[in-house]
mmCIF file of C-alpha atoms in Angstrom:
data_model
loop_
_atom_site.group_PDB
_atom_site.id
_atom_site.type_symbol
_atom_site.label_atom_id
_atom_site.label_comp_id
_atom_site.label_asym_id
_atom_site.label_seq_id
_atom_site.Cartn_x
_atom_site.Cartn_y
_atom_site.Cartn_z
ATOM 1 C CA UNK A 1 -0.168 -0.051 0.009
ATOM 2 C CA UNK A 2 2.934 2.270 0.818
ATOM 3 C CA UNK A 3 4.715 1.584 -2.610
ATOM 4 C CA UNK A 4 1.327 2.169 -4.350
ATOM 5 C CA UNK A 5 1.220 5.686 -2.460
ATOM 6 C CA UNK A 6 4.578 6.358 -3.460
ATOM 7 C CA UNK A 7 4.324 5.693 -7.000
ATOM 8 C CA UNK A 8 1.169 7.437 -7.325
ATOM 9 C CA UNK A 9 1.945 10.678 -5.577
ATOM 10 C CA UNK A 10 2.051 12.534 -9.227
ATOM 11 C CA UNK A 11 -1.589 11.576 -9.822
ATOM 12 C CA UNK A 12 -2.679 12.365 -6.575
ATOM 13 C CA UNK A 13 -1.106 15.628 -6.334
ATOM 14 C CA UNK A 14 -2.550 16.525 -9.589
ATOM 15 C CA UNK A 15 -6.351 14.982 -8.720
ATOM 16 C CA UNK A 16 -6.101 17.432 -5.345
ATOM 17 C CA UNK A 17 -5.794 20.552 -7.683
ATOM 18 C CA UNK A 18 -8.437 23.089 -7.308
ATOM 19 C CA UNK A 19 -10.884 23.235 -10.120
ATOM 20 C CA UNK A 20 -11.666 25.896 -12.698
ATOM 21 C CA UNK A 21 -9.827 27.725 -15.321
ATOM 22 C CA UNK A 22 -5.820 27.672 -15.133
ATOM 23 C CA UNK A 23 -5.386 31.058 -16.815
ATOM 24 C CA UNK A 24 -7.424 33.859 -18.098
ATOM 25 C CA UNK A 25 -6.348 36.177 -21.219
ATOM 26 C CA UNK A 26 -5.869 39.508 -19.887
ATOM 27 C CA UNK A 27 -4.967 41.185 -23.193
ATOM 28 C CA UNK A 28 -3.960 39.887 -26.831
ATOM 29 C CA UNK A 29 -1.974 42.221 -29.385
ATOM 30 C CA UNK A 30 -2.183 40.297 -32.429
ATOM 31 C CA UNK A 31 -3.182 36.588 -33.114
ATOM 32 C CA UNK A 32 -3.407 34.180 -29.846
ATOM 33 C CA UNK A 33 -4.565 30.775 -30.573
ATOM 34 C CA UNK A 34 -6.033 27.846 -28.719
ATOM 35 C CA UNK A 35 -4.685 24.629 -30.292
ATOM 36 C CA UNK A 36 -6.603 22.747 -31.699
ATOM 37 C CA UNK A 37 -9.169 25.577 -32.080
ATOM 38 C CA UNK A 38 -9.558 29.050 -32.833
ATOM 39 C CA UNK A 39 -8.434 32.374 -31.754
ATOM 40 C CA UNK A 40 -8.826 33.684 -28.300
ATOM 41 C CA UNK A 41 -9.717 37.172 -26.915
ATOM 42 C CA UNK A 42 -9.096 39.100 -23.802
ATOM 43 C CA UNK A 43 -11.160 37.727 -21.105
ATOM 44 C CA UNK A 44 -10.944 33.961 -22.467
ATOM 45 C CA UNK A 45 -10.649 30.912 -20.051
ATOM 46 C CA UNK A 46 -7.676 28.604 -20.378
ATOM 47 C CA UNK A 47 -8.293 24.913 -18.840
ATOM 48 C CA UNK A 48 -5.828 22.606 -17.871
ATOM 49 C CA UNK A 49 -3.306 21.486 -20.594
ATOM 50 C CA UNK A 50 -4.979 23.495 -23.205
ATOM 51 C CA UNK A 51 -2.155 24.399 -25.633
ATOM 52 C CA UNK A 52 -1.651 28.450 -26.492
ATOM 53 C CA UNK A 53 0.226 30.037 -29.453
ATOM 54 C CA UNK A 54 0.980 33.389 -30.124
ATOM 55 C CA UNK A 55 1.484 34.383 -33.966
ATOM 56 C CA UNK A 56 4.322 36.452 -35.512
ATOM 57 C CA UNK A 57 4.060 39.851 -34.065
ATOM 58 C CA UNK A 58 1.790 39.016 -31.378
ATOM 59 C CA UNK A 59 1.961 39.665 -27.891
ATOM 60 C CA UNK A 60 -0.444 38.356 -25.012
ATOM 61 C CA UNK A 61 -0.643 38.696 -21.193
ATOM 62 C CA UNK A 62 -2.170 35.978 -18.854
ATOM 63 C CA UNK A 63 -3.210 35.850 -15.591
ATOM 64 C CA UNK A 64 -2.770 32.496 -13.811
ATOM 65 C CA UNK A 65 -5.418 31.158 -11.149
ATOM 66 C CA UNK A 66 -2.887 32.096 -8.357
ATOM 67 C CA UNK A 67 -2.538 35.728 -9.575
ATOM 68 C CA UNK A 68 0.736 35.252 -11.327
ATOM 69 C CA UNK A 69 1.118 37.277 -14.745
ATOM 70 C CA UNK A 70 2.686 35.862 -17.642
ATOM 71 C CA UNK A 71 4.053 37.969 -20.368
ATOM 72 C CA UNK A 72 4.187 35.912 -23.503
ATOM 73 C CA UNK A 73 6.332 36.805 -26.641
ATOM 74 C CA UNK A 74 5.450 36.187 -30.378
ATOM 75 C CA UNK A 75 5.560 32.485 -31.529
ATOM 76 C CA UNK A 76 5.438 31.234 -28.106
ATOM 77 C CA UNK A 77 3.675 27.960 -27.198
ATOM 78 C CA UNK A 78 2.751 26.835 -23.751
ATOM 79 C CA UNK A 79 0.094 25.056 -21.618
ATOM 80 C CA UNK A 80 -0.618 25.315 -17.958
ATOM 81 C CA UNK A 81 -1.388 22.528 -15.389
ATOM 82 C CA UNK A 82 -2.239 22.638 -11.642
ATOM 83 C CA UNK A 83 -1.682 20.357 -8.913
ATOM 84 C CA UNK A 84 -1.870 20.606 -4.849
ATOM 85 C CA UNK A 85 1.754 21.483 -4.979
ATOM 86 C CA UNK A 86 1.410 24.612 -7.402
ATOM 87 C CA UNK A 87 0.972 25.388 -10.862
ATOM 88 C CA UNK A 88 3.224 24.650 -13.576
ATOM 89 C CA UNK A 89 3.805 26.419 -16.931
ATOM 90 C CA UNK A 90 4.753 23.986 -19.582
ATOM 91 C CA UNK A 91 6.829 26.174 -22.086
ATOM 92 C CA UNK A 92 7.419 24.257 -25.226
ATOM 93 C CA UNK A 93 9.235 27.212 -27.057
ATOM 94 C CA UNK A 94 9.465 31.004 -27.201
ATOM 95 C CA UNK A 95 9.803 33.474 -24.453
ATOM 96 C CA UNK A 96 7.643 34.701 -21.538
ATOM 97 C CA UNK A 97 8.291 36.661 -18.440
ATOM 98 C CA UNK A 98 6.509 35.629 -15.074
ATOM 99 C CA UNK A 99 5.632 37.788 -12.495
ATOM 100 C CA UNK A 100 4.906 35.404 -9.579
ATOM 101 C CA UNK A 101 2.284 35.825 -6.987
ATOM 102 C CA UNK A 102 3.348 34.882 -3.712
ATOM 103 C CA UNK A 103 2.388 31.124 -3.426
ATOM 104 C CA UNK A 104 0.238 30.063 -0.543
ATOM 105 C CA UNK A 105 0.971 26.401 -1.023
ATOM 106 C CA UNK A 106 3.614 24.793 -3.263
ATOM 107 C CA UNK A 107 5.690 26.675 -5.838
ATOM 108 C CA UNK A 108 5.152 28.120 -9.536
ATOM 109 C CA UNK A 109 7.374 26.121 -11.850
ATOM 110 C CA UNK A 110 8.238 26.688 -15.579
ATOM 111 C CA UNK A 111 9.281 23.619 -17.503
ATOM 112 C CA UNK A 112 10.957 23.591 -20.591
ATOM 113 C CA UNK A 113 12.784 20.452 -22.610
ATOM 114 C CA UNK A 114 15.620 20.767 -20.462
ATOM 115 C CA UNK A 115 14.965 23.042 -17.443
ATOM 116 C CA UNK A 116 12.837 23.675 -14.443
ATOM 117 C CA UNK A 117 12.633 27.181 -12.987
ATOM 118 C CA UNK A 118 10.665 27.146 -9.592
ATOM 119 C CA UNK A 119 9.829 29.858 -7.510
ATOM 120 C CA UNK A 120 7.529 31.313 -4.680
ATOM 121 C CA UNK A 121 7.077 34.926 -5.588
ATOM 122 C CA UNK A 122 9.412 36.927 -8.056
ATOM 123 C CA UNK A 123 9.979 38.308 -11.496
ATOM 124 C CA UNK A 124 11.789 35.967 -14.083
ATOM 125 C CA UNK A 125 11.980 35.079 -17.773
ATOM 126 C CA UNK A 126 12.425 32.058 -19.693
ATOM 127 C CA UNK A 127 13.194 31.464 -23.262
ATOM 128 C CA UNK A 128 12.659 27.925 -24.877
ATOM 129 C CA UNK A 129 13.752 26.487 -28.159
ATOM 130 C CA UNK A 130 15.318 23.403 -30.228
ATOM 131 C CA UNK A 131 19.069 24.409 -28.875
ATOM 132 C CA UNK A 132 17.900 24.742 -25.354
ATOM 133 C CA UNK A 133 16.871 26.943 -22.735
ATOM 134 C CA UNK A 134 17.715 30.188 -20.733
ATOM 135 C CA UNK A 135 16.227 31.560 -17.181
ATOM 136 C CA UNK A 136 16.993 35.035 -16.120
ATOM 137 C CA UNK A 137 16.346 36.445 -12.815
ATOM 138 C CA UNK A 138 14.714 40.359 -12.563
ATOM 139 C CA UNK A 139 13.519 40.220 -9.123
ATOM 140 C CA UNK A 140 13.816 37.756 -6.223
ATOM 141 C CA UNK A 141 15.399 34.330 -6.501
ATOM 142 C CA UNK A 142 14.795 31.283 -8.658
ATOM 143 C CA UNK A 143 16.048 27.564 -8.287
ATOM 144 C CA UNK A 144 16.816 26.104 -11.642
ATOM 145 C CA UNK A 145 17.263 22.510 -12.343
ATOM 146 C CA UNK A 146 19.152 21.726 -15.600
ATOM 147 C CA UNK A 147 20.642 18.221 -16.251
ATOM 148 C CA UNK A 148 23.489 17.733 -14.025
ATOM 149 C CA UNK A 149 23.142 20.733 -11.902
ATOM 150 C CA UNK A 150 21.030 22.591 -9.731
ATOM 151 C CA UNK A 151 21.527 26.440 -9.177
ATOM 152 C CA UNK A 152 19.745 29.562 -7.109
ATOM 153 C CA UNK A 153 19.749 32.173 -9.233
ATOM 154 C CA UNK A 154 19.469 36.204 -7.783
ATOM 155 C CA UNK A 155 18.679 39.235 -9.530
ATOM 156 C CA UNK A 156 20.719 39.649 -12.795
ATOM 157 C CA UNK A 157 21.766 36.241 -13.151
ATOM 158 C CA UNK A 158 20.951 33.776 -15.862
ATOM 159 C CA UNK A 159 21.152 29.860 -16.355
ATOM 160 C CA UNK A 160 21.653 28.716 -20.022
ATOM 161 C CA UNK A 161 21.246 25.128 -20.663
ATOM 162 C CA UNK A 162 23.683 25.635 -23.435
ATOM 163 C CA UNK A 163 26.418 28.486 -22.880
ATOM 164 C CA UNK A 164 26.233 29.831 -26.351
ATOM 165 C CA UNK A 165 22.627 30.708 -25.470
ATOM 166 C CA UNK A 166 23.436 32.925 -22.372
ATOM 167 C CA UNK A 167 22.816 36.808 -23.103
ATOM 168 C CA UNK A 168 22.124 39.794 -20.404
ATOM 169 C CA UNK A 169 19.000 39.648 -18.571
ATOM 170 C CA UNK A 170 18.148 43.136 -19.939
ATOM 171 C CA UNK A 171 18.362 41.496 -23.466
ATOM 172 C CA UNK A 172 16.318 38.542 -22.379
ATOM 173 C CA UNK A 173 13.317 40.732 -21.428
ATOM 174 C CA UNK A 174 13.953 43.548 -23.731
ATOM 175 C CA UNK A 175 11.067 42.224 -26.429
ATOM 176 C CA UNK A 176 8.381 42.836 -23.542
ATOM 177 C CA UNK A 177 6.645 46.572 -23.454
#
């Protein structure tokens, strides 16, 4: 019984997530799409694991159920999940800036193919592409797990899964108004 509980802890964590939409579109400048499906407008609710994509030249702002704000750059694809231990943004590709609300329980995480950024309340940016990902901290601190290492980043610091992707924090957030 204990081993079943241990092995099923992820499923149990997900089942204990609060109900309702995972995010709401605050604003959409340009094309914002739900995949598969049609375009989204301000005020649209985003459910569990519903993929979103911004088009070329587009920009969107999402409010997560916990109050966190997510600034989404053009040509970005993501979806949001929730569990008892906190919400997660699954960034498939593109760029986001997260202003994480203070977490009452658990942590807000951003997951890419090769990195996990975990916070309780801060401002940080994540870029993900085929070559790897970069986490840049604007305010607060962010714990980053990348293959073979775990880092605690402070304001002005970055963690790149491939060193060639590293830039400055100012460049990482320069696309955002």
